[in-house]
Amino acid sequence: MATATLTAVSSAQPPKSVNATDSSSSIPRGPVTAALSFFSPPTEDSVPYQYVEPQPDGRPQRNFSDSYQEVQLSDIRGAESKFNLDTNAFQAISSVASSSEIDFDSDDSVKQKYYPEVESLLLKHLPGASRVHLFDYTIRRSSPAAHRAPVNRVHIDQTQASALARVPLHLPADEASELVKSRVRIVNVWRPLNGVVESFPLAFADSASVGDEALVNVEMRYPDRTGETAAVQKTDGQRWHYWSGMDNDERLLLQCFDSQNGARVPHTAFVDPRTKEGAKGRESIEIETREESKSFTMAKDQPPSSVGCLLFPGFQALDVFGPLDALNVLSVTQPLSLCILSRTLDPVSTFVPRRPTTAQSVVPTHTLDNHPPLDVLLVPGGLGTRSPDLEAELDFLRRVYPSLRYLITVCTGSHLAARAGILDGRQATSNKASFANLAELGPHTRWIAQARWVVDGNVWTSSGVSAGIDVFFAWIKHVWGEEVAEKVANRMEYERHLDASYDPFAAVYGLVEQKVEN
């Protein structure tokens, strides 16, 4: 671990208990002990999640809490050259030329002026990177009215699954599958905007000192998709640092993911107990980028193109064939690919012992462990969802969900999603004849009794059997628009239900009061 340097009023370094500050600007310098906010798990046994936008219906913003613990932080000021992305997952860059972007209050201006500067900076300081793609930026301000404030919680911006999902999110499936074979890195480029940082500095940990056992995957639920970040628990041996008094001409590279060596950096804003009263609020910008070791041309966000369908013995035929027939018609005008997924490549039958004597079988195209990247996954229901032997399917759902853009379940397919923990804290629906079993299968799911289908983030769940066709058409409309959805329906001569709350079967099965017509 690097020895912390100290710029203080005397030439001797004070003991760690002394609150040292820069003599001219009162900027805290040198080692310091401060409380950082680590992960504390949900009280119930459920998947940790956080909604990115405020929830209007009273749902909690997140289901986990914070555990503040004191750590010793060393100051890398004066020792910047000792750290690099490959080893430590962070790197300091000084004396960066002034940016042509000054105000940082216009999205178009940031992308036109600042983006090219960041790209050039990374190509210069990341050996082997041949192309940089900037896919997101966030401006954080300490003022009460700020849209994004400094994040005072230890985290890593991406997990391995969500990082790799960024490639097919921006590229055609065939090109993405080749690119993920090369080295992929996601790097956050962090800088202050309003001069020397006086408050809420950034703390970051040496990657080698934080084992995987300290990381916890957390679902980040956006209105239109679900991503994933890693929360961090406090463990022995973690080495924490900060860069005192960062100024506008300095950049801190924070590596969130590296497919080659796995180095990734936990980080957080923190309150330095030595911060002077009345210190100016921090303003900063962070840009997330992806670097490839092969040259490629980046496309704009594409509609989903790779669809998977999960099969298991005893699946319901119409749950699969209804949506897939709509997909077949849609593929006449849209570039789509389909994977039929199961444990093996052996035919999968709808047959269930002691049940209907007629059945159909489908031959899978891929196994659960060997398939291309997926944008969308369709999960049918059926009597087979009651089997006690579904751990392979549940593990598959847990593994693949963070990289999906959409998950669509039909009928009791939502039972599998609930058992996998994907529906924890979400609204969802299912087959009304089997609704009585839901409390046991998904105790942390907000089950909606009267609904043809329910959408919560990137998860679409439908009622029983035929409702799968309606939820699939609603999803087609969401992605490609009403005109495309209507054309597909007309080709199929199918009359869509357009109201997600339309559900006469909730009354049939006694879940809501039966309406009596006069």
Short mmCIF file of C-alpha atoms in Angstrom, two decimals:
data_model
loop_
_atom_site.label_atom_id
_atom_site.label_comp_id
_atom_site.label_asym_id
_atom_site.label_seq_id
_atom_site.Cartn_x
_atom_site.Cartn_y
_atom_site.Cartn_z
CA MET A 1 0.00 0.00 0.00
CA ALA A 2 1.34 3.43 -0.88
CA THR A 3 2.52 5.69 1.92
CA ALA A 4 0.19 8.65 2.26
CA THR A 5 1.84 12.01 1.60
CA LEU A 6 0.91 15.08 3.61
CA THR A 7 0.99 18.73 2.63
CA ALA A 8 0.81 20.55 5.96
CA VAL A 9 2.11 23.62 7.73
CA SER A 10 5.11 21.75 9.13
CA SER A 11 7.67 19.59 7.40
CA ALA A 12 6.99 16.64 9.68
CA GLN A 13 4.04 14.34 9.10
CA PRO A 14 1.63 14.52 12.09
CA PRO A 15 0.30 11.36 13.71
CA LYS A 16 -2.85 9.84 12.16
CA SER A 17 -5.04 11.26 14.89
CA VAL A 18 -4.19 14.83 13.83
CA ASN A 19 -6.64 16.45 11.41
CA ALA A 20 -4.23 17.86 8.86
CA THR A 21 -5.29 20.47 6.31
CA ASP A 22 -3.59 22.40 3.55
CA SER A 23 -2.19 25.58 5.09
CA SER A 24 -3.27 27.89 2.26
CA SER A 25 -6.69 26.61 1.25
CA SER A 26 -7.81 24.60 4.28
CA ILE A 27 -8.29 21.58 2.06
CA PRO A 28 -7.94 18.43 4.17
CA ARG A 29 -4.82 16.46 3.27
CA GLY A 30 -3.16 13.27 4.40
CA PRO A 31 -4.52 10.11 6.03
CA VAL A 32 -7.90 10.30 7.71
CA THR A 33 -10.37 8.02 9.46
CA ALA A 34 -13.92 8.42 8.16
CA ALA A 35 -17.20 6.51 8.19
CA LEU A 36 -18.18 4.88 4.89
CA SER A 37 -21.61 3.48 4.09
CA PHE A 38 -21.42 -0.27 3.41
CA PHE A 39 -24.18 -2.71 2.41
CA SER A 40 -26.60 -4.08 4.97
CA PRO A 41 -28.91 -6.80 3.56
CA PRO A 42 -32.73 -6.65 3.40
CA THR A 43 -34.51 -7.80 6.52
CA GLU A 44 -36.38 -10.40 4.49
CA ASP A 45 -34.69 -13.03 2.34
CA SER A 46 -35.08 -11.28 -1.01
CA VAL A 47 -33.03 -9.97 -3.90
CA PRO A 48 -31.59 -6.50 -3.11
CA TYR A 49 -33.00 -3.83 -5.40
CA GLN A 50 -33.17 -0.07 -5.82
CA TYR A 51 -35.45 2.04 -8.02
CA VAL A 52 -33.58 4.78 -9.88
CA GLU A 53 -36.56 7.13 -10.16
CA PRO A 54 -38.92 8.07 -7.29
CA GLN A 55 -41.85 5.68 -6.97
CA PRO A 56 -45.27 7.40 -7.04
CA ASP A 57 -47.28 4.64 -5.38
CA GLY A 58 -45.51 4.48 -2.05
CA ARG A 59 -43.17 1.62 -2.89
CA PRO A 60 -39.87 1.81 -1.00
CA GLN A 61 -37.02 3.19 -3.09
CA ARG A 62 -34.82 0.24 -2.04
CA ASN A 63 -35.10 -2.81 0.19
CA PHE A 64 -31.65 -2.78 1.78
CA SER A 65 -30.02 -0.44 4.26
CA ASP A 66 -26.64 1.05 5.16
CA SER A 67 -24.01 0.03 7.66
CA TYR A 68 -21.65 2.92 8.48
CA GLN A 69 -18.20 1.73 9.49
CA GLU A 70 -14.99 3.65 10.05
CA VAL A 71 -12.05 3.02 7.74
CA GLN A 72 -8.58 4.49 7.39
CA LEU A 73 -8.06 6.28 4.08
CA SER A 74 -4.63 7.17 2.67
CA ASP A 75 -4.11 10.22 0.45
CA ILE A 76 -2.59 9.40 -2.95
CA ARG A 77 -1.58 13.06 -3.49
CA GLY A 78 2.12 12.94 -4.37
CA ALA A 79 2.03 9.18 -4.99
CA GLU A 80 -0.28 9.14 -8.02
CA SER A 81 2.16 7.28 -10.26
CA LYS A 82 2.15 4.22 -7.97
CA PHE A 83 -1.39 3.20 -8.99
CA ASN A 84 -2.80 1.98 -12.30
CA LEU A 85 -5.97 0.43 -13.71
CA ASP A 86 -4.55 -3.03 -14.36
CA THR A 87 -3.36 -3.56 -10.78
CA ASN A 88 -5.47 -1.30 -8.57
CA ALA A 89 -8.47 -0.52 -10.85
CA PHE A 90 -7.94 3.23 -10.42
CA GLN A 91 -5.54 5.69 -11.99
CA ALA A 92 -4.88 9.41 -11.46
CA ILE A 93 -4.15 11.78 -14.36
CA SER A 94 -2.89 15.31 -13.78
CA SER A 95 -2.35 18.45 -15.89
CA VAL A 96 -5.18 17.77 -18.33
CA ALA A 97 -5.76 20.60 -20.80
CA SER A 98 -8.72 22.88 -20.15
CA SER A 99 -11.97 21.61 -21.60
CA SER A 100 -13.80 23.45 -24.36
CA GLU A 101 -16.98 22.61 -22.46
CA ILE A 102 -17.42 25.14 -19.67
CA ASP A 103 -20.98 25.15 -18.37
CA PHE A 104 -21.91 21.43 -18.48
CA ASP A 105 -25.60 22.32 -18.56
CA SER A 106 -26.46 21.19 -22.10
CA ASP A 107 -26.67 17.53 -23.06
CA ASP A 108 -25.82 18.24 -26.70
CA SER A 109 -22.88 20.46 -25.77
CA VAL A 110 -21.41 17.90 -23.34
CA LYS A 111 -21.57 15.19 -26.00
CA GLN A 112 -20.22 17.41 -28.80
CA LYS A 113 -17.37 19.02 -26.83
CA TYR A 114 -16.48 16.95 -23.78
CA TYR A 115 -17.03 13.43 -25.16
CA PRO A 116 -14.24 13.71 -27.79
CA GLU A 117 -11.84 14.99 -25.11
CA VAL A 118 -12.57 11.99 -22.89
CA GLU A 119 -12.14 9.60 -25.81
CA SER A 120 -8.72 11.07 -26.65
CA LEU A 121 -7.67 10.96 -23.00
CA LEU A 122 -8.48 7.27 -22.68
CA LEU A 123 -6.84 6.26 -25.96
CA LYS A 124 -3.69 7.98 -24.71
CA HIS A 125 -3.65 6.45 -21.22
CA LEU A 126 -5.03 2.95 -21.89
CA PRO A 127 -2.47 0.95 -23.88
CA GLY A 128 -4.10 -1.51 -26.25
CA ALA A 129 -7.44 0.27 -26.44
CA SER A 130 -8.27 0.82 -30.09
CA ARG A 131 -11.77 2.22 -29.74
CA VAL A 132 -13.70 3.94 -26.95
CA HIS A 133 -17.47 4.15 -26.67
CA LEU A 134 -19.01 6.63 -24.23
CA PHE A 135 -22.47 5.44 -23.25
CA ASP A 136 -23.55 7.47 -20.21
CA TYR A 137 -22.70 10.48 -18.07
CA THR A 138 -23.95 11.88 -14.78
CA ILE A 139 -23.48 15.33 -13.28
CA ARG A 140 -23.66 15.44 -9.49
CA ARG A 141 -24.11 18.55 -7.38
CA SER A 142 -24.31 18.90 -3.60
CA SER A 143 -27.14 21.45 -3.67
CA PRO A 144 -30.53 20.31 -2.24
CA ALA A 145 -32.29 20.87 -5.59
CA ALA A 146 -29.79 18.82 -7.61
CA HIS A 147 -31.17 16.02 -9.77
CA ARG A 148 -28.20 13.79 -8.85
CA ALA A 149 -26.27 14.25 -5.61
CA PRO A 150 -22.98 12.60 -4.62
CA VAL A 151 -23.56 8.90 -3.85
CA ASN A 152 -22.66 8.26 -0.23
CA ARG A 153 -22.71 4.46 -0.49
CA VAL A 154 -19.87 2.07 -1.36
CA HIS A 155 -20.59 0.47 -4.74
CA ILE A 156 -19.22 -0.68 -8.09
CA ASP A 157 -21.09 0.71 -11.10
CA GLN A 158 -21.35 -2.60 -12.98
CA THR A 159 -21.39 -6.30 -12.27
CA GLN A 160 -19.88 -8.77 -14.73
CA ALA A 161 -23.34 -9.60 -16.13
CA SER A 162 -24.48 -5.99 -16.54
CA ALA A 163 -21.11 -4.96 -18.00
CA LEU A 164 -21.20 -7.62 -20.71
CA ALA A 165 -24.84 -6.74 -21.40
CA ARG A 166 -23.67 -3.31 -22.55
CA VAL A 167 -22.11 -4.82 -25.69
CA PRO A 168 -25.26 -6.38 -27.22
CA LEU A 169 -27.25 -3.38 -25.97
CA HIS A 170 -25.44 -1.17 -28.48
CA LEU A 171 -24.41 -3.62 -31.21
CA PRO A 172 -26.05 -6.19 -33.48
CA ALA A 173 -26.05 -9.65 -31.91
CA ASP A 174 -23.58 -11.24 -34.35
CA GLU A 175 -21.03 -8.44 -33.94
CA ALA A 176 -21.51 -8.31 -30.18
CA SER A 177 -20.85 -12.04 -29.81
CA GLU A 178 -17.46 -11.58 -31.49
CA LEU A 179 -16.49 -8.48 -29.55
CA VAL A 180 -17.08 -10.02 -26.13
CA LYS A 181 -14.34 -12.51 -27.02
CA SER A 182 -11.85 -9.64 -26.86
CA ARG A 183 -10.87 -7.57 -23.82
CA VAL A 184 -13.72 -5.35 -22.62
CA ARG A 185 -13.29 -2.71 -19.95
CA ILE A 186 -15.76 -0.24 -18.47
CA VAL A 187 -14.08 2.83 -17.03
CA ASN A 188 -15.64 5.76 -15.20
CA VAL A 189 -13.86 9.07 -15.90
CA TRP A 190 -14.39 11.33 -12.85
CA ARG A 191 -13.55 15.03 -12.49
CA PRO A 192 -14.71 18.05 -10.48
CA LEU A 193 -16.49 20.90 -12.27
CA ASN A 194 -16.25 23.82 -9.83
CA GLY A 195 -12.61 23.86 -8.82
CA VAL A 196 -10.83 22.22 -5.93
CA VAL A 197 -12.97 19.65 -4.13
CA GLU A 198 -13.64 20.94 -0.60
CA SER A 199 -16.45 18.61 0.47
CA PHE A 200 -17.71 15.10 -0.29
CA PRO A 201 -14.42 13.83 -1.78
CA LEU A 202 -14.34 10.42 -3.45
CA ALA A 203 -13.03 7.34 -1.64
CA PHE A 204 -11.89 4.30 -3.61
CA ALA A 205 -10.51 0.90 -2.66
CA ASP A 206 -7.62 -1.06 -4.14
CA SER A 207 -9.22 -3.82 -6.19
CA ALA A 208 -6.83 -6.48 -4.91
CA SER A 209 -7.90 -5.81 -1.30
CA VAL A 210 -11.63 -6.42 -1.92
CA GLY A 211 -12.53 -10.04 -2.54
CA ASP A 212 -15.59 -11.19 -4.45
CA GLU A 213 -17.12 -12.41 -1.18
CA ALA A 214 -17.59 -8.75 -0.19
CA LEU A 215 -19.72 -7.96 -3.27
CA VAL A 216 -23.51 -8.21 -3.45
CA ASN A 217 -25.43 -7.83 -6.71
CA VAL A 218 -28.16 -5.17 -6.53
CA GLU A 219 -30.85 -4.72 -9.18
CA MET A 220 -31.05 -1.12 -10.45
CA ARG A 221 -34.62 -0.73 -11.67
CA TYR A 222 -35.11 1.91 -14.35
CA PRO A 223 -38.53 2.70 -15.85
CA ASP A 224 -37.68 0.78 -19.03
CA ARG A 225 -35.01 -1.72 -18.01
CA THR A 226 -33.23 -3.33 -15.08
CA GLY A 227 -29.49 -3.08 -14.65
CA GLU A 228 -27.23 -4.29 -11.91
CA THR A 229 -24.58 -2.76 -9.67
CA ALA A 230 -22.49 -4.31 -6.91
CA ALA A 231 -22.91 -3.21 -3.33
CA VAL A 232 -19.97 -3.79 -0.98
CA GLN A 233 -19.73 -5.22 2.52
CA LYS A 234 -16.91 -4.31 4.90
CA THR A 235 -14.29 -7.06 5.22
CA ASP A 236 -10.86 -7.21 6.81
CA GLY A 237 -7.88 -6.05 4.81
CA GLN A 238 -9.61 -3.55 2.55
CA ARG A 239 -7.27 -0.70 1.54
CA TRP A 240 -9.01 2.64 1.04
CA HIS A 241 -7.68 5.81 -0.59
CA TYR A 242 -8.74 9.27 -1.69
CA TRP A 243 -7.16 12.05 -3.76
CA SER A 244 -7.14 15.23 -1.72
CA GLY A 245 -8.12 18.53 -3.31
CA MET A 246 -8.84 17.28 -6.83
CA ASP A 247 -9.02 20.19 -9.26
CA ASN A 248 -10.53 20.78 -12.69
CA ASP A 249 -7.35 19.75 -14.51
CA GLU A 250 -7.27 16.30 -12.90
CA ARG A 251 -9.06 13.10 -13.86
CA LEU A 252 -9.61 9.94 -11.85
CA LEU A 253 -10.15 6.75 -13.84
CA LEU A 254 -12.28 4.20 -11.98
CA GLN A 255 -12.43 0.77 -13.60
CA CYS A 256 -15.79 -0.94 -13.05
CA PHE A 257 -15.10 -4.05 -15.12
CA ASP A 258 -12.24 -5.74 -16.95
CA SER A 259 -12.91 -9.00 -18.76
CA GLN A 260 -9.20 -9.84 -18.82
CA ASN A 261 -8.01 -9.49 -15.22
CA GLY A 262 -11.18 -8.76 -13.26
CA ALA A 263 -9.89 -5.61 -11.55
CA ARG A 264 -12.77 -3.39 -10.35
CA VAL A 265 -12.88 -0.51 -7.90
CA PRO A 266 -15.41 0.03 -5.10
CA HIS A 267 -15.93 3.75 -4.51
CA THR A 268 -18.14 6.25 -2.70
CA ALA A 269 -18.43 9.87 -1.71
CA PHE A 270 -17.65 10.41 1.97
CA VAL A 271 -17.76 13.08 4.63
CA ASP A 272 -14.26 14.08 5.70
CA PRO A 273 -14.55 15.03 9.40
CA ARG A 274 -11.94 17.74 8.81
CA THR A 275 -14.06 19.60 6.23
CA LYS A 276 -14.29 23.27 7.17
CA GLU A 277 -17.64 24.85 7.96
CA GLY A 278 -19.13 26.56 4.91
CA ALA A 279 -17.06 24.56 2.41
CA LYS A 280 -18.43 24.81 -1.11
CA GLY A 281 -20.54 21.95 -2.38
CA ARG A 282 -18.94 19.49 -4.76
CA GLU A 283 -19.90 19.50 -8.44
CA SER A 284 -18.58 16.71 -10.62
CA ILE A 285 -19.15 14.79 -13.83
CA GLU A 286 -18.57 11.09 -14.37
CA ILE A 287 -18.63 9.44 -17.77
CA GLU A 288 -18.90 5.69 -18.23
CA THR A 289 -17.00 4.33 -21.19
CA ARG A 290 -16.27 0.98 -22.76
CA GLU A 291 -12.93 0.11 -24.34
CA GLU A 292 -12.26 -2.77 -26.72
CA SER A 293 -8.97 -4.32 -27.78
CA LYS A 294 -10.39 -4.69 -31.29
CA SER A 295 -11.54 -1.91 -33.54
CA PHE A 296 -15.26 -1.67 -34.22
CA THR A 297 -17.96 0.74 -35.31
CA MET A 298 -20.50 1.47 -32.59
CA ALA A 299 -24.16 1.58 -33.54
CA LYS A 300 -26.89 3.59 -31.87
CA ASP A 301 -29.23 1.79 -29.50
CA GLN A 302 -30.94 -0.93 -31.46
CA PRO A 303 -34.34 -2.52 -30.85
CA PRO A 304 -33.96 -5.95 -29.25
CA SER A 305 -33.00 -8.55 -31.80
CA SER A 306 -32.12 -11.75 -29.91
CA VAL A 307 -35.06 -13.58 -28.33
CA GLY A 308 -34.86 -16.70 -26.19
CA CYS A 309 -37.62 -19.04 -25.06
CA LEU A 310 -37.10 -21.24 -22.01
CA LEU A 311 -38.53 -24.76 -22.21
CA PHE A 312 -38.95 -27.45 -19.55
CA PRO A 313 -41.00 -30.68 -19.48
CA GLY A 314 -44.68 -29.91 -19.07
CA PHE A 315 -44.67 -26.38 -20.52
CA GLN A 316 -48.03 -25.02 -21.73
CA ALA A 317 -48.24 -25.17 -25.52
CA LEU A 318 -50.09 -21.88 -26.19
CA ASP A 319 -47.84 -20.01 -23.73
CA VAL A 320 -45.04 -20.70 -26.21
CA PHE A 321 -46.68 -21.03 -29.62
CA GLY A 322 -48.93 -17.94 -29.33
CA PRO A 323 -46.14 -15.39 -28.67
CA LEU A 324 -43.71 -17.17 -31.00
CA ASP A 325 -46.17 -17.07 -33.88
CA ALA A 326 -46.40 -13.31 -33.41
CA LEU A 327 -42.60 -13.24 -33.35
CA ASN A 328 -42.49 -15.23 -36.60
CA VAL A 329 -44.71 -12.69 -38.34
CA LEU A 330 -42.78 -9.78 -36.82
CA SER A 331 -39.50 -11.22 -38.12
CA VAL A 332 -40.69 -10.67 -41.71
CA THR A 333 -40.01 -6.94 -41.25
CA GLN A 334 -37.65 -6.84 -38.25
CA PRO A 335 -34.17 -8.41 -37.84
CA LEU A 336 -34.81 -11.03 -35.15
CA SER A 337 -33.23 -14.28 -34.05
CA LEU A 338 -34.73 -16.97 -31.83
CA CYS A 339 -33.13 -19.44 -29.41
CA ILE A 340 -35.12 -22.31 -27.95
CA LEU A 341 -33.40 -23.07 -24.65
CA SER A 342 -33.48 -26.16 -22.46
CA ARG A 343 -31.16 -28.28 -20.31
CA THR A 344 -30.19 -30.47 -23.25
CA LEU A 345 -30.84 -30.56 -26.97
CA ASP A 346 -33.28 -33.43 -26.58
CA PRO A 347 -36.93 -32.76 -27.56
CA VAL A 348 -38.97 -31.16 -24.76
CA SER A 349 -42.59 -32.30 -24.41
CA THR A 350 -45.70 -30.64 -23.05
CA PHE A 351 -46.64 -34.04 -21.61
CA VAL A 352 -47.17 -34.38 -17.85
CA PRO A 353 -47.90 -37.82 -16.34
CA ARG A 354 -51.55 -38.46 -15.45
CA ARG A 355 -52.60 -35.38 -17.38
CA PRO A 356 -53.81 -34.91 -21.01
CA THR A 357 -52.82 -37.80 -23.22
CA THR A 358 -52.04 -35.60 -26.23
CA ALA A 359 -48.80 -33.65 -26.24
CA GLN A 360 -46.34 -31.84 -28.48
CA SER A 361 -42.56 -31.77 -28.43
CA VAL A 362 -40.13 -29.03 -29.41
CA VAL A 363 -36.45 -29.49 -30.28
CA PRO A 364 -34.24 -26.89 -28.53
CA THR A 365 -31.60 -24.97 -30.46
CA HIS A 366 -29.35 -24.20 -27.47
CA THR A 367 -28.72 -25.38 -23.94
CA LEU A 368 -28.94 -23.28 -20.79
CA ASP A 369 -25.15 -23.21 -20.60
CA ASN A 370 -24.38 -22.56 -24.26
CA HIS A 371 -26.31 -19.82 -26.02
CA PRO A 372 -25.67 -16.43 -27.63
CA PRO A 373 -26.36 -13.15 -25.76
CA LEU A 374 -30.08 -12.58 -25.25
CA ASP A 375 -32.03 -9.34 -25.35
CA VAL A 376 -35.41 -10.87 -24.49
CA LEU A 377 -36.41 -14.04 -22.66
CA LEU A 378 -39.88 -15.62 -22.83
CA VAL A 379 -40.77 -17.90 -19.90
CA PRO A 380 -43.95 -19.96 -20.36
CA GLY A 381 -46.03 -21.56 -17.66
CA GLY A 382 -47.66 -24.96 -17.50
CA LEU A 383 -48.00 -27.86 -15.11
CA GLY A 384 -44.26 -28.38 -15.41
CA THR A 385 -43.64 -25.27 -13.29
CA ARG A 386 -44.78 -27.33 -10.29
CA SER A 387 -41.90 -29.79 -10.66
CA PRO A 388 -39.48 -29.90 -7.73
CA ASP A 389 -36.64 -30.47 -10.22
CA LEU A 390 -36.22 -26.98 -11.65
CA GLU A 391 -33.01 -25.76 -10.01
CA ALA A 392 -31.17 -25.67 -13.36
CA GLU A 393 -33.88 -23.42 -14.83
CA LEU A 394 -33.96 -21.19 -11.73
CA ASP A 395 -30.16 -20.84 -11.76
CA PHE A 396 -30.33 -19.98 -15.45
CA LEU A 397 -32.91 -17.24 -14.78
CA ARG A 398 -30.82 -15.76 -11.97
CA ARG A 399 -27.72 -15.82 -14.16
CA VAL A 400 -29.16 -14.41 -17.37
CA TYR A 401 -31.67 -11.88 -16.06
CA PRO A 402 -29.20 -9.04 -15.28
CA SER A 403 -28.12 -8.94 -18.94
CA LEU A 404 -31.65 -9.01 -20.40
CA ARG A 405 -33.40 -5.99 -21.76
CA TYR A 406 -36.81 -7.62 -21.27
CA LEU A 407 -38.19 -10.61 -19.38
CA ILE A 408 -41.69 -11.76 -20.45
CA THR A 409 -43.52 -14.46 -18.49
CA VAL A 410 -46.77 -16.15 -19.45
CA CYS A 411 -49.19 -17.81 -17.03
CA THR A 412 -47.31 -19.61 -14.25
CA GLY A 413 -44.00 -18.71 -15.85
CA SER A 414 -44.12 -15.86 -13.30
CA HIS A 415 -43.91 -18.55 -10.60
CA LEU A 416 -40.43 -19.43 -11.86
CA ALA A 417 -39.38 -15.76 -11.98
CA ALA A 418 -40.65 -15.32 -8.42
CA ARG A 419 -38.82 -18.40 -7.16
CA ALA A 420 -35.64 -17.08 -8.78
CA GLY A 421 -36.04 -13.84 -6.80
CA ILE A 422 -36.48 -11.68 -9.90
CA LEU A 423 -39.93 -10.47 -8.84
CA ASP A 424 -38.97 -9.46 -5.30
CA GLY A 425 -40.48 -6.02 -4.66
CA ARG A 426 -42.15 -5.95 -8.09
CA GLN A 427 -45.75 -5.96 -9.20
CA ALA A 428 -46.71 -9.05 -11.22
CA THR A 429 -49.62 -11.27 -12.18
CA SER A 430 -50.17 -14.90 -13.12
CA ASN A 431 -52.72 -17.58 -13.95
CA LYS A 432 -55.84 -16.92 -11.88
CA ALA A 433 -56.64 -20.60 -11.33
CA SER A 434 -53.29 -20.97 -9.52
CA PHE A 435 -53.33 -17.66 -7.68
CA ALA A 436 -53.76 -19.23 -4.26
CA ASN A 437 -50.23 -20.66 -4.39
CA LEU A 438 -48.50 -17.35 -5.07
CA ALA A 439 -47.95 -16.26 -1.48
CA GLU A 440 -45.74 -19.30 -0.94
CA LEU A 441 -43.93 -19.15 -4.29
CA GLY A 442 -43.32 -15.40 -4.30
CA PRO A 443 -43.80 -13.98 -0.80
CA HIS A 444 -41.93 -10.77 -1.67
CA THR A 445 -43.83 -10.09 -4.90
CA ARG A 446 -46.76 -7.65 -5.10
CA TRP A 447 -49.21 -9.92 -6.89
CA ILE A 448 -51.98 -8.17 -8.83
CA ALA A 449 -55.15 -10.29 -8.90
CA GLN A 450 -57.09 -8.47 -11.62
CA ALA A 451 -54.84 -7.87 -14.60
CA ARG A 452 -54.43 -9.27 -18.10
CA TRP A 453 -50.78 -8.30 -17.84
CA VAL A 454 -48.53 -6.20 -15.60
CA VAL A 455 -45.38 -4.25 -16.47
CA ASP A 456 -42.81 -3.35 -13.81
CA GLY A 457 -39.57 -2.02 -15.24
CA ASN A 458 -38.32 -4.48 -17.82
CA VAL A 459 -40.39 -7.37 -16.48
CA TRP A 460 -43.68 -8.15 -18.25
CA THR A 461 -45.94 -10.78 -16.64
CA SER A 462 -49.28 -12.03 -17.97
CA SER A 463 -52.30 -13.91 -16.76
CA GLY A 464 -53.10 -17.45 -17.93
CA VAL A 465 -52.32 -19.08 -21.27
CA SER A 466 -54.01 -16.94 -23.95
CA ALA A 467 -53.05 -13.74 -22.10
CA GLY A 468 -49.50 -14.42 -23.26
CA ILE A 469 -50.48 -13.36 -26.78
CA ASP A 470 -51.83 -10.05 -25.48
CA VAL A 471 -48.80 -9.25 -23.35
CA PHE A 472 -46.55 -10.06 -26.32
CA PHE A 473 -48.49 -7.68 -28.55
CA ALA A 474 -48.33 -5.01 -25.85
CA TRP A 475 -44.56 -5.50 -25.77
CA ILE A 476 -44.35 -5.28 -29.58
CA LYS A 477 -46.23 -1.99 -29.41
CA HIS A 478 -43.88 -0.73 -26.70
CA VAL A 479 -40.77 -1.51 -28.76
CA TRP A 480 -41.82 -0.96 -32.38
CA GLY A 481 -45.00 1.11 -32.09
CA GLU A 482 -48.73 0.65 -32.61
CA GLU A 483 -48.56 0.50 -36.39
CA VAL A 484 -46.22 -2.51 -36.36
CA ALA A 485 -48.24 -4.27 -33.65
CA GLU A 486 -51.47 -3.79 -35.56
CA LYS A 487 -49.98 -5.09 -38.81
CA VAL A 488 -48.75 -8.25 -37.09
CA ALA A 489 -52.15 -8.79 -35.46
CA ASN A 490 -53.95 -8.33 -38.79
CA ARG A 491 -51.67 -10.86 -40.46
CA MET A 492 -52.57 -13.32 -37.70
CA GLU A 493 -56.26 -12.29 -37.79
CA TYR A 494 -56.03 -11.81 -34.04
CA GLU A 495 -58.17 -9.34 -32.08
CA ARG A 496 -56.01 -7.89 -29.35
CA HIS A 497 -57.04 -6.97 -25.81
CA LEU A 498 -55.57 -3.49 -25.39
CA ASP A 499 -56.51 -2.91 -21.74
CA ALA A 500 -53.99 -4.44 -19.31
CA SER A 501 -56.60 -4.39 -16.53
CA TYR A 502 -59.13 -6.44 -18.55
CA ASP A 503 -59.45 -9.71 -16.61
CA PRO A 504 -62.83 -11.48 -16.38
CA PHE A 505 -61.12 -14.59 -15.02
CA ALA A 506 -60.24 -12.86 -11.73
CA ALA A 507 -63.96 -12.93 -10.97
CA VAL A 508 -64.42 -16.45 -12.35
CA TYR A 509 -61.90 -17.77 -9.82
CA GLY A 510 -63.25 -15.65 -6.96
CA LEU A 511 -60.32 -13.26 -6.71
CA VAL A 512 -62.54 -10.19 -7.12
CA GLU A 513 -66.28 -9.69 -6.73
CA GLN A 514 -68.34 -10.97 -9.66
CA LYS A 515 -70.18 -8.13 -11.40
CA VAL A 516 -73.86 -8.74 -12.08
CA GLU A 517 -75.27 -7.22 -15.27
CA ASN A 518 -78.87 -5.92 -15.18
#
